[in-house]
Coordinates of C-alpha atoms in Angstrom, one line a residue:
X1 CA -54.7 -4.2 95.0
X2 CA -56.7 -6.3 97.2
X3 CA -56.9 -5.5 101.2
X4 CA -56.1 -9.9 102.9
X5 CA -57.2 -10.9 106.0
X6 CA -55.9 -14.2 107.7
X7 CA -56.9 -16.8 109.8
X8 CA -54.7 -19.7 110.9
X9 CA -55.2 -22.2 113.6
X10 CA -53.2 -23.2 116.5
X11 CA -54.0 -26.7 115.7
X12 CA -56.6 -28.5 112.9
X13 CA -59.8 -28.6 113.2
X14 CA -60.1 -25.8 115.3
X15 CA -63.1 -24.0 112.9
X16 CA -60.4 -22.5 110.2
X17 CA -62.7 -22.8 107.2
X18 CA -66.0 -21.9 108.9
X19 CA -65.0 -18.9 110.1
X20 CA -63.3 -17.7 106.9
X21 CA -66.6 -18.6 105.5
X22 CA -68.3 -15.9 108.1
X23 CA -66.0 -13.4 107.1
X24 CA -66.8 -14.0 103.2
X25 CA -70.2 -13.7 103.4
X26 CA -69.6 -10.3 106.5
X27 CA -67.5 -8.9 104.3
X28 CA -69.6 -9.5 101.1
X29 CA -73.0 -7.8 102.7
X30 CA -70.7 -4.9 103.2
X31 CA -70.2 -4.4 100.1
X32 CA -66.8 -5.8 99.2
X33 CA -66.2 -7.7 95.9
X34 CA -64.7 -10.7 98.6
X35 CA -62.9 -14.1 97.3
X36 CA -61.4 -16.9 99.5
X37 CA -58.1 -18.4 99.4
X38 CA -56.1 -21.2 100.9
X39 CA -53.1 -22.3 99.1
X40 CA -52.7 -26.0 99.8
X41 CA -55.5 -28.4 101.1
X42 CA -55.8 -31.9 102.1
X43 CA -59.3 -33.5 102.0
X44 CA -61.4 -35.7 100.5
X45 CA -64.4 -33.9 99.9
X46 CA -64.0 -32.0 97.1
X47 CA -65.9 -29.8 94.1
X48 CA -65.7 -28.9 90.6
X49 CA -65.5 -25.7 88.9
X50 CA -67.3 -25.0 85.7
X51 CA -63.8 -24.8 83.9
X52 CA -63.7 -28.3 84.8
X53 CA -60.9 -27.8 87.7
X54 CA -61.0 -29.5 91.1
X55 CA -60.6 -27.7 94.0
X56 CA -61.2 -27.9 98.1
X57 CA -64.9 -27.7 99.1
X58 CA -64.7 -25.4 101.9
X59 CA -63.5 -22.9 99.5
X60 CA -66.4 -23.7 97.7
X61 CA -68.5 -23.0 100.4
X62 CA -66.4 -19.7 101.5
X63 CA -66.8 -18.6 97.9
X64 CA -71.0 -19.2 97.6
X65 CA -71.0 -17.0 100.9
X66 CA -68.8 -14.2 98.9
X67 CA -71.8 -14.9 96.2
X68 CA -68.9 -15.5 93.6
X69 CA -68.3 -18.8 91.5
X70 CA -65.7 -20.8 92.8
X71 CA -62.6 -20.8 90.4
X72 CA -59.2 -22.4 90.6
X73 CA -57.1 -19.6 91.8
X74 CA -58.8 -20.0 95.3
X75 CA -57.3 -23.4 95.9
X76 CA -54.3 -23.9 93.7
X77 CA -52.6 -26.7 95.2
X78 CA -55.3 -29.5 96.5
X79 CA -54.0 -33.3 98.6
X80 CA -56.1 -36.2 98.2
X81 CA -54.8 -38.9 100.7
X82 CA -54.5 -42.1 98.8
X83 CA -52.7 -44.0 101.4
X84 CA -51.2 -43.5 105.3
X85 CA -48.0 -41.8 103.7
X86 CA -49.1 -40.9 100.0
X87 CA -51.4 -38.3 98.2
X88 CA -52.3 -37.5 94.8
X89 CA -51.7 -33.7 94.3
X90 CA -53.8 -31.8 92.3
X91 CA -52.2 -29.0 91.3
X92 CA -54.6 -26.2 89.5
X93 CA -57.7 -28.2 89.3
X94 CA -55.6 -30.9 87.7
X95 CA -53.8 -34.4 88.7
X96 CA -50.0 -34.4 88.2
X97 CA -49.0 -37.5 90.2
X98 CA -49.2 -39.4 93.7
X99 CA -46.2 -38.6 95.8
X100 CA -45.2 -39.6 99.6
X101 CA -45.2 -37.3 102.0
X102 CA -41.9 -36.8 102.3
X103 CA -41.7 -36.6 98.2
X104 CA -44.1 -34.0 98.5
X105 CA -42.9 -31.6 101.5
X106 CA -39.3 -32.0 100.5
X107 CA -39.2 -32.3 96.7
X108 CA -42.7 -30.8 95.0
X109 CA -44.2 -28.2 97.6
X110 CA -41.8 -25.6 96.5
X111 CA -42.4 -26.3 93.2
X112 CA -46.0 -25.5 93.5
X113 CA -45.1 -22.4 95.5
X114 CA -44.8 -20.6 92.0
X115 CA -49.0 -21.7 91.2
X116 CA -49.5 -20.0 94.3
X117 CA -48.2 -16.9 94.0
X118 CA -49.8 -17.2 90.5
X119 CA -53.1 -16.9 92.1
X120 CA -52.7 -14.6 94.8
X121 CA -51.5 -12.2 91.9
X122 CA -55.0 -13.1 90.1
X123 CA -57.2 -12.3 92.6
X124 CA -55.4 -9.3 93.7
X125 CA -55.8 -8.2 90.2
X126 CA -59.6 -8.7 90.1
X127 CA -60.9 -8.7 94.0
X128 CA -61.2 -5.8 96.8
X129 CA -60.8 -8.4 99.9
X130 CA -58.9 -11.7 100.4
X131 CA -60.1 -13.7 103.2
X132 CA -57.1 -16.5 103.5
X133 CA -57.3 -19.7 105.2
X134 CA -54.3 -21.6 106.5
X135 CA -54.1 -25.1 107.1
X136 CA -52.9 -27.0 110.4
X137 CA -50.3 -25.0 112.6
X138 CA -48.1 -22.7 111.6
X139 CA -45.9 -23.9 114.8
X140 CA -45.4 -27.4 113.0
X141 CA -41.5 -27.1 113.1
X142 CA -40.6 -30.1 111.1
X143 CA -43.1 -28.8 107.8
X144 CA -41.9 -25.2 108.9
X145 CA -39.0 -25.3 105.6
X146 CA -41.2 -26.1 102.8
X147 CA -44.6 -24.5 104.2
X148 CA -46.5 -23.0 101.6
X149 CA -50.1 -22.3 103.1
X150 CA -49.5 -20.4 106.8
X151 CA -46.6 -18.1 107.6
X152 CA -44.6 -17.9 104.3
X153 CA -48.2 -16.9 102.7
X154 CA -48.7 -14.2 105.3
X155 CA -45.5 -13.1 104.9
X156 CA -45.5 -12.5 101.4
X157 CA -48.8 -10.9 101.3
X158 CA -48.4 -9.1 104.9
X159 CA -51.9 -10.4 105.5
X160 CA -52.7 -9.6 109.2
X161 CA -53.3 -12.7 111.1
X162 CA -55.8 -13.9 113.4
X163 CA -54.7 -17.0 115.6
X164 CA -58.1 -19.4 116.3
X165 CA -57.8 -22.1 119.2
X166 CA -61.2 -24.2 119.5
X167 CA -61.8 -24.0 123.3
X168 CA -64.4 -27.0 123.4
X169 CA -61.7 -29.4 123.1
X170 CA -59.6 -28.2 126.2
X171 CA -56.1 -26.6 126.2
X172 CA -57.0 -23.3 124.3
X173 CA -54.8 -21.1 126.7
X174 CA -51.6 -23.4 126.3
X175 CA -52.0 -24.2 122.8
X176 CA -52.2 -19.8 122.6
X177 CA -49.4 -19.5 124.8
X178 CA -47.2 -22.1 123.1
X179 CA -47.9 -21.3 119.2
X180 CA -47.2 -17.7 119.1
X181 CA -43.8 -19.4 121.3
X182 CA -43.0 -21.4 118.9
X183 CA -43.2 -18.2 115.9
X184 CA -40.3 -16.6 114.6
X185 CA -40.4 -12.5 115.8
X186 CA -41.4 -11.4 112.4
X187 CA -44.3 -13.8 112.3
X188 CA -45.7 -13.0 115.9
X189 CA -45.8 -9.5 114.5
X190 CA -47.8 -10.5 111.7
X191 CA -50.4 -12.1 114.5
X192 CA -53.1 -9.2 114.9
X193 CA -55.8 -10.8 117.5
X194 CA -56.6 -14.1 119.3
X195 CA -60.1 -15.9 118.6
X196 CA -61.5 -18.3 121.1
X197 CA -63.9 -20.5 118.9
X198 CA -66.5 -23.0 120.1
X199 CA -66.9 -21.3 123.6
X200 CA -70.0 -22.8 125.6
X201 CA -71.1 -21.4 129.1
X202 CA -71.1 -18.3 130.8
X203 CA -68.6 -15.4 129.3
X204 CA -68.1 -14.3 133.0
X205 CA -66.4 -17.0 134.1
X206 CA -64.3 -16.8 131.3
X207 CA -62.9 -13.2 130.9
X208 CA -60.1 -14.0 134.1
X209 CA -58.6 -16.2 130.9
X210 CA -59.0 -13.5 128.4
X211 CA -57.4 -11.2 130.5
X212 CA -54.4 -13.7 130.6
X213 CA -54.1 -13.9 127.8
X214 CA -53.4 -10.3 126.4
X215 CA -51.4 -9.6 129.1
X216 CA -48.8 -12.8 128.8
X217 CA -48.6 -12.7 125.2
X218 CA -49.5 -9.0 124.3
X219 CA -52.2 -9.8 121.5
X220 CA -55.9 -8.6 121.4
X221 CA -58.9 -11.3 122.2
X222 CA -60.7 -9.8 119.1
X223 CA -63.6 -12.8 119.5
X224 CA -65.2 -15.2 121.8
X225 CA -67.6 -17.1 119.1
X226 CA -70.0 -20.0 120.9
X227 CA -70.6 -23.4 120.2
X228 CA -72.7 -23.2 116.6
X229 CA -74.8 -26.2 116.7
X230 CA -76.4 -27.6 113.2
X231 CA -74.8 -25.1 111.4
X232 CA -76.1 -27.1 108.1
X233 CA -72.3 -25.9 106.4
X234 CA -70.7 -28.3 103.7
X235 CA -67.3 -29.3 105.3
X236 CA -64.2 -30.8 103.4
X237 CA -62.5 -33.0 106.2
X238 CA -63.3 -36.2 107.1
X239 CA -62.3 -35.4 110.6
X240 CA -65.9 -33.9 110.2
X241 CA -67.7 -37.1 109.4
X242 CA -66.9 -37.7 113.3
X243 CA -69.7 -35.3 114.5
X244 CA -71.7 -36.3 110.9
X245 CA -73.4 -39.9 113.3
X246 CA -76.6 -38.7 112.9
X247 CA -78.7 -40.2 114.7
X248 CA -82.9 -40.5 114.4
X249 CA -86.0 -42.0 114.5
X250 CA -87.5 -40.6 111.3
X251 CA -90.3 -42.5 109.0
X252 CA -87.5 -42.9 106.6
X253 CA -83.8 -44.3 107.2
X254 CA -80.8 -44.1 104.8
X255 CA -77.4 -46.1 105.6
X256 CA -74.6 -44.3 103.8
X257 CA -71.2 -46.7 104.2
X258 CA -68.5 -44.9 105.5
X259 CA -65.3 -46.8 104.1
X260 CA -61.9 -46.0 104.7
X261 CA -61.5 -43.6 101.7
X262 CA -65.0 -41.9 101.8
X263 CA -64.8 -38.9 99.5
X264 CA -67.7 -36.3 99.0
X265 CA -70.0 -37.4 101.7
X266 CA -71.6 -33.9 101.7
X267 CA -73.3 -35.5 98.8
X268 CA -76.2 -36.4 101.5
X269 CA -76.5 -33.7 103.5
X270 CA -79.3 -32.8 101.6
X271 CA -81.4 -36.0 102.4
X272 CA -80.5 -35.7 106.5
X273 CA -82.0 -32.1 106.4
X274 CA -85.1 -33.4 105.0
X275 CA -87.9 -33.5 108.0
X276 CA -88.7 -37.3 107.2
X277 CA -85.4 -38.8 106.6
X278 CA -82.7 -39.8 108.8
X279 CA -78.7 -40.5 107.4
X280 CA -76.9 -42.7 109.2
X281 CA -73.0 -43.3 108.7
X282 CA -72.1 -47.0 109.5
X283 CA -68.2 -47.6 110.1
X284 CA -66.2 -49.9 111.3
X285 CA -68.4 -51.4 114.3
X286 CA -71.5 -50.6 113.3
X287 CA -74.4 -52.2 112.9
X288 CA -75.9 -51.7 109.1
X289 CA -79.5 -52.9 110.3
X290 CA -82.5 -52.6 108.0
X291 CA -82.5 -49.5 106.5
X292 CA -84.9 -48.4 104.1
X293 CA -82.4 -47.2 101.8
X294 CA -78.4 -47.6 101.2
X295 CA -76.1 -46.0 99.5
X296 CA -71.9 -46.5 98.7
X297 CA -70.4 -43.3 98.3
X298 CA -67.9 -42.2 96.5
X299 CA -64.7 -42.8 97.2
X300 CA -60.9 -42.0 96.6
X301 CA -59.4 -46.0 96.0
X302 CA -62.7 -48.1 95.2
X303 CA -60.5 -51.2 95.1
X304 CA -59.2 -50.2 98.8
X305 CA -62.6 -49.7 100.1
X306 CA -64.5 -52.9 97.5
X307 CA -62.1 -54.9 99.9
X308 CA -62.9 -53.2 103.0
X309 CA -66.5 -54.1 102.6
X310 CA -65.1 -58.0 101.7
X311 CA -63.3 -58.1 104.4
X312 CA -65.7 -56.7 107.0
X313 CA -68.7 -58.6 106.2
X314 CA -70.3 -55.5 105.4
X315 CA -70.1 -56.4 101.3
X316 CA -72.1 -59.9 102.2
X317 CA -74.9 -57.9 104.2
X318 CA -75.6 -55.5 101.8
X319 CA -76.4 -58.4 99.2
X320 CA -78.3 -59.9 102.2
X321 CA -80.3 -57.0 101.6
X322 CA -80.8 -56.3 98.2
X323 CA -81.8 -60.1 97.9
X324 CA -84.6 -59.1 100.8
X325 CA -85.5 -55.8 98.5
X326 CA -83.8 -53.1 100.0
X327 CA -82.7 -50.5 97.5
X328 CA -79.5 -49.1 97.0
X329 CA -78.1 -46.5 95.3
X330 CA -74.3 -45.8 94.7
X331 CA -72.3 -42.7 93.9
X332 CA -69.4 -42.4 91.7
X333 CA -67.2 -44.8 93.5
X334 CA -69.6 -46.8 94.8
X335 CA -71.8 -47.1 91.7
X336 CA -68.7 -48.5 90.1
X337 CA -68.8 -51.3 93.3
X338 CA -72.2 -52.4 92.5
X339 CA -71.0 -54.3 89.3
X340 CA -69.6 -57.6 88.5
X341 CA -66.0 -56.5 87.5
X342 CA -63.6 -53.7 87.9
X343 CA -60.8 -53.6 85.8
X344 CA -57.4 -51.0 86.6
X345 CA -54.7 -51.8 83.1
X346 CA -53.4 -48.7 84.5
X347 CA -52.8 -49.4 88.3
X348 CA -54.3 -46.3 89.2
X349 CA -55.1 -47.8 92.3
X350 CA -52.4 -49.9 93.5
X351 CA -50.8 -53.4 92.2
X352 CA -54.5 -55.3 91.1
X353 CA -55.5 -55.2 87.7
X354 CA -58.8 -57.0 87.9
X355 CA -61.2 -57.2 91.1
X356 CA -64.5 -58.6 91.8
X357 CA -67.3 -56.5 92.2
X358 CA -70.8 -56.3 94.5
X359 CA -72.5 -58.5 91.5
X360 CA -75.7 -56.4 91.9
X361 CA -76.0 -55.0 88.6
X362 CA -74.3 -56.3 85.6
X363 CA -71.6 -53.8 84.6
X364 CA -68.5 -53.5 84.1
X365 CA -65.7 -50.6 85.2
X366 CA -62.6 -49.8 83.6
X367 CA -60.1 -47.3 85.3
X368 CA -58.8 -44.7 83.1
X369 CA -55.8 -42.8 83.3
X370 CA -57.3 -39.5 83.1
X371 CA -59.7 -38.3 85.6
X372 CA -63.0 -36.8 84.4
X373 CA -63.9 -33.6 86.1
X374 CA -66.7 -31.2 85.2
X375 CA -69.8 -29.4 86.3
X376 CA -72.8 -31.1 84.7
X377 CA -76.4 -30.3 83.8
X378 CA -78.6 -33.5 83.0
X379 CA -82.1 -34.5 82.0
X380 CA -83.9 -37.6 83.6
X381 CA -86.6 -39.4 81.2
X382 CA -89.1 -41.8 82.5
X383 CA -86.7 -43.1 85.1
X384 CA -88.0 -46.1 87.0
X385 CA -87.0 -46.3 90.3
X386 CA -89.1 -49.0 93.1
X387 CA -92.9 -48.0 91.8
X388 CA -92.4 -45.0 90.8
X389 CA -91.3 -42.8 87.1
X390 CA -89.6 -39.0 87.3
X391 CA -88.9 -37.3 84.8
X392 CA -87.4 -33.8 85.3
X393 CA -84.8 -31.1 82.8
X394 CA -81.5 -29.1 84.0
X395 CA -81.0 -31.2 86.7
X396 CA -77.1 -30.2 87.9
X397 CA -74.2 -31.9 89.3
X398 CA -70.6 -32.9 89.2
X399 CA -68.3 -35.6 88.3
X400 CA -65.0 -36.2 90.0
X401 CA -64.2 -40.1 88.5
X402 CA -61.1 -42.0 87.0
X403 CA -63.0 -44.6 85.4
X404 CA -66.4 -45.6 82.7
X405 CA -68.5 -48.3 83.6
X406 CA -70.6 -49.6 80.9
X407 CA -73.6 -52.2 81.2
X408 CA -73.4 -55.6 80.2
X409 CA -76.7 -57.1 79.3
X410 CA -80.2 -54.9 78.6
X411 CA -81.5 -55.7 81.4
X412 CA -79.6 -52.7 82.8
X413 CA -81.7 -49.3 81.7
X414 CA -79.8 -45.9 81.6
X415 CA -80.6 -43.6 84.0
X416 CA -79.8 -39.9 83.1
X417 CA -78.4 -37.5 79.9
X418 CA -75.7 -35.4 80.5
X419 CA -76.3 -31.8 78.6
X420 CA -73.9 -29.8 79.1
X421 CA -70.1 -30.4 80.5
X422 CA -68.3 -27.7 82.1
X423 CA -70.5 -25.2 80.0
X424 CA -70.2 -27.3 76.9
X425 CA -72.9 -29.1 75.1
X426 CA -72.3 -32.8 75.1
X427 CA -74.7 -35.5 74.9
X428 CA -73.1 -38.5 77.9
X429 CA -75.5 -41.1 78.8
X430 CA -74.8 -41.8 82.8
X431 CA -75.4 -44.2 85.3
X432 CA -77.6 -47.2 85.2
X433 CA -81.1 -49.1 87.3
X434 CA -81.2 -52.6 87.6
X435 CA -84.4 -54.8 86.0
X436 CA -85.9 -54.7 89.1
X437 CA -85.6 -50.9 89.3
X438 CA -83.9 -51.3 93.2
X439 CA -80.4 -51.0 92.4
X440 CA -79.2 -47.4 91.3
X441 CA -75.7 -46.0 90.3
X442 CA -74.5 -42.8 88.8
X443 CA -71.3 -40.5 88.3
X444 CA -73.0 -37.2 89.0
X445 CA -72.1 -36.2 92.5
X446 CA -74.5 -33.8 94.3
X447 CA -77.5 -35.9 92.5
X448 CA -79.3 -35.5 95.7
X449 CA -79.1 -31.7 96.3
X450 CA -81.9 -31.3 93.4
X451 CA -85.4 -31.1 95.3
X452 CA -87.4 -32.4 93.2
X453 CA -85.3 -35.6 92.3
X454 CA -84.4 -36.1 95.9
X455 CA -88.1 -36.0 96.7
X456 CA -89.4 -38.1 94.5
X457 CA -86.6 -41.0 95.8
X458 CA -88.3 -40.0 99.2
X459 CA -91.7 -40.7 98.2
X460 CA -91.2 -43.9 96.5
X461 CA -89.5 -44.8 99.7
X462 CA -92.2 -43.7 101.9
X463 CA -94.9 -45.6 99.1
X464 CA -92.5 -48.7 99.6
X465 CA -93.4 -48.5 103.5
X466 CA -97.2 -47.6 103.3
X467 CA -96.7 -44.0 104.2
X468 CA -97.9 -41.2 102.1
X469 CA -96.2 -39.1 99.5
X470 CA -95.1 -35.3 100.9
X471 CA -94.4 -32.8 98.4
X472 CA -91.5 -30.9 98.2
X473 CA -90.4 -29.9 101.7
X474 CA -86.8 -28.4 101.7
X475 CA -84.9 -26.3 99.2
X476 CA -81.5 -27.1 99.7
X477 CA -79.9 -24.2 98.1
X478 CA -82.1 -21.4 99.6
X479 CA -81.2 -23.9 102.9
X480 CA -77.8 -23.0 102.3
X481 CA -78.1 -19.3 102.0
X482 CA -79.8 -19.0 104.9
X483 CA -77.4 -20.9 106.7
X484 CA -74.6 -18.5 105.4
X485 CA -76.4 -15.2 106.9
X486 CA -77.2 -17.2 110.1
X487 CA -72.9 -17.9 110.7
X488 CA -72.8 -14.6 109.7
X489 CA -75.0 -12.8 112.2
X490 CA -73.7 -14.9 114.6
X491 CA -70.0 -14.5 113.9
X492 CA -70.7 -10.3 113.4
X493 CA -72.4 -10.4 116.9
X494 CA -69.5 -12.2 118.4
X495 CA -66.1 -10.7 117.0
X496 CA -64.5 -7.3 117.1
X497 CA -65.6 -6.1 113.6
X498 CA -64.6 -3.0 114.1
X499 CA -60.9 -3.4 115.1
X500 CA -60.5 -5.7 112.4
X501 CA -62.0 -3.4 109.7
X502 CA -59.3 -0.6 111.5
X503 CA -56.5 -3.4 110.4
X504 CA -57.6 -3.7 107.1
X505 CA -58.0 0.3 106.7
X506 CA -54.3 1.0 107.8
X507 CA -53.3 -1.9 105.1
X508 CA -51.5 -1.0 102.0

């Protein structure tokens, strides 16, 4: 049986999933076969195993610091907003309908209570250590019946819990004070140590606080953890895109659209930590400017945010644009925008069955009723993209997509073969570049995160602009590592280890 360890938050946003991640990768270089959990999130941004099962990224990110592969059990019940009131629900890597919030907290979230405990069963059965995440507050009284991811989950694991209140936004103290208020007495019990996350400034002149707050609530400050700038760690929210406005003045500038249902925009983290390049997010406001490069990201309702662009202007610039030669490259979602038509027989998307698209390529979409999900391994042969060829094997990916676009005419060239599928040989032709070898689209999420590929887009963006070539000057997944011991070390430095390792010890 597994020894569980749990952090919840006395609000969102508060740095949940970044410090379960610390403790994964802690508890992994102690030597602990470690696995994350968090039974219900709601995000965007999210990855495929290589079952083929879709899951929340920042377990994904909690499990590469544990050094495992992510699998299904850690996230059993996933939200994708689809609207202000609705989500689709994933529920064990899988789509089983879009339900209103109230559908969902009052009719279904029980229901998937019993693919939770599922899980949690699994990995006790086959893991020493189970860091567990929760999600929002566990004082929200009006979700408090139907909760399935904070105190019901520690309850029924008797997980010792660690309360985290992000001091950089103001508050911390009260928001303490009044969560572990607002707790029943069995669930205060169950709350083993305060951590004060995203401290800046002198400890000093904040230990008179500290002391306050052991002695009005009677819990240990196991943790004062600083302000962790660039900590280069994918993210799931888009509440996270808000501190994601990078900014620059590198040779080389890439506008990614941030539309209304943006999904997987750690797809270009990977450019922005390139020395050379510089991502910018443009939103509503924003200017789109001249980059050198743009790219529509994916997205969870393409016909939501095809008319967002319409509506904006932003739709009409970007044409602007790739009349003046500016190339653009779109991902899953938006490589379905760039055609000439996008069909939905099934109203997977809401109430219109045929839409206009971007008109830059000459395709054609139709939505299916299924969505494709798997990891992906892919060749590239002689792709032409602005002067340039690449060719390159066992490139990898994922797709996350409800729809197949096909091309219409031959002036519209292929641009990768598929491999392998979820572990399974297949040959799939994907994605597609224009006649004039500008305009780029593809399925395959995390295209970008393999170096070679993503400098050789670099270079030919660089040629386009009378700069040099650079070889390859980042590896993104050694990048990532790295960045895993670094909120480690800093994390180990900053919290109680000790006392919490004397928690876990005395659990049975």
């Amino acid at each position: 049986m597994a020894k569980k360890i749990m952090f919840q938050g006395t609000s969102s946003n508060v740095g949940k999933s970044i410090l379960c991640t610390a403790l994964c990768r802690i508890l992994y270089r102690k030597g602990f076969k470690t696995v994350p959990f968090k039974a219900q999130n709601m995000a965007l941004n999210s990855y495929v195993t290589k079952w083929g099962d879709e899951i929340g990224r920042a377990q994904v990110a909690q499990a590469e610091a544990a050094d495992i592969d992510p699998i299904v059990q850690m996230n059993p019940v996933l939200l994708k907003p689809t609207g202000n009131q609705s989500s689709q629900v994933v529920l064990m890597g899988k789509p089983v309908g879009v339900f209103s919030a109230k559908e969902y907290h009052t009719q279904y979230s029980l229901t998937a209570l019993d693919k939770v405990k599922e899980s949690l069963a699994f990995l006790d059965d086959h893991f020493e250590m189970i860091v567990i995440e929760g999600a929002g507050s566990p004082a929200e009284v009006n979700l408090k019946a139907n909760d399935i991811v904070n105190m019901r989950i520690a309850k029924m694991t008797q997980a010792p819990v660690f309360l985290i209140a992000d001091i950089d936004r103001g508050g911390a103290i009260a928001s303490i004070v009044g969560t572990l208020e607002l707790l029943e007495p069995e669930e205060r019990d169950l709350i083993k140590g305060i951590v004060i996350n995203k401290f800046r400034g002198d400890i000093k002149l904040l230990e008179p606080a500290l002391t306050f707050i052991e002695e009005k609530t009677g819990k240990k400050v196991v943790g004062v953890i600083p302000a962790i700038e660039n900590l280069d760690i994918d993210e799931e929210d888009s509440v996270a895109l808000e501190n994601k406005k990078y900014e620059g003045t590198k040779e080389i500038q890439i506008a990614v659209l941030q539309t209304p249902k943006i999904s997987n925009f750690t797809d270009f983290d990977a450019l922005n930590y390139e020395p050379d390049v510089s991502v910018r997010f443009v939103g509503p406001g924003d200017l789109l400017g001249a980059p050198d490069l743009i790219i529509l990201p994916g997205s969870k309702n393409t016909l939501s945010d095809l008319k967002y662009l319409q509506e904006t202007g932003f739709a009409d610039e970007i044409k602007s644009l790739a009349v003046k030669g500016t190339p653009i490259i779109g991902v899953c979602g938006g490589n379905q925008m760039l055609g000439t038509t996008i069909y939905d027989p099934h109203h997977m998307e809401g109430d219109i069955e045929e839409s206009t698209g971007l008109g830059l390529v000459q395709s054609t979409t139709t939505m299916k009723d299924k969505k494709t999900t798997h990891q992906v391994t892919f060749d590239v042969e002689n792709l032409h993209f602005l002067n340039g060829v690449y060719s390159g094997k066992n490139l990898v990916g994922y797709e996350i997509h409800m729809g197949d676009t096909t091309p219409n005419d031959a002036s519209v060239q292929r641009c990768f073969n598929i491999t392998s599928r979820s572990e399974q040989s297949v040959d799939v032709v994907d994605g597609f570049i224009d006649g004039t070898h500008r305009i780029m689209g593809t399925y395959v999420h995390g295209v970008f995160d393999n170096d070679e590929f993503r400098r050789f887009i670099i270079n030919q963006l660089r040629l386009a602009k009378g700069l040099d070539e650079k070889p390859v000057l980042f590896r993104y997944f050694k990048h990532k590592n790295d960045a895993y011991n670094r909120l480690a070390d800093i994390v180990e430095e900053h919290l109680d280890m000790d006392y919490i390792m004397s928690i876990l010890k005395d659990m049975r």
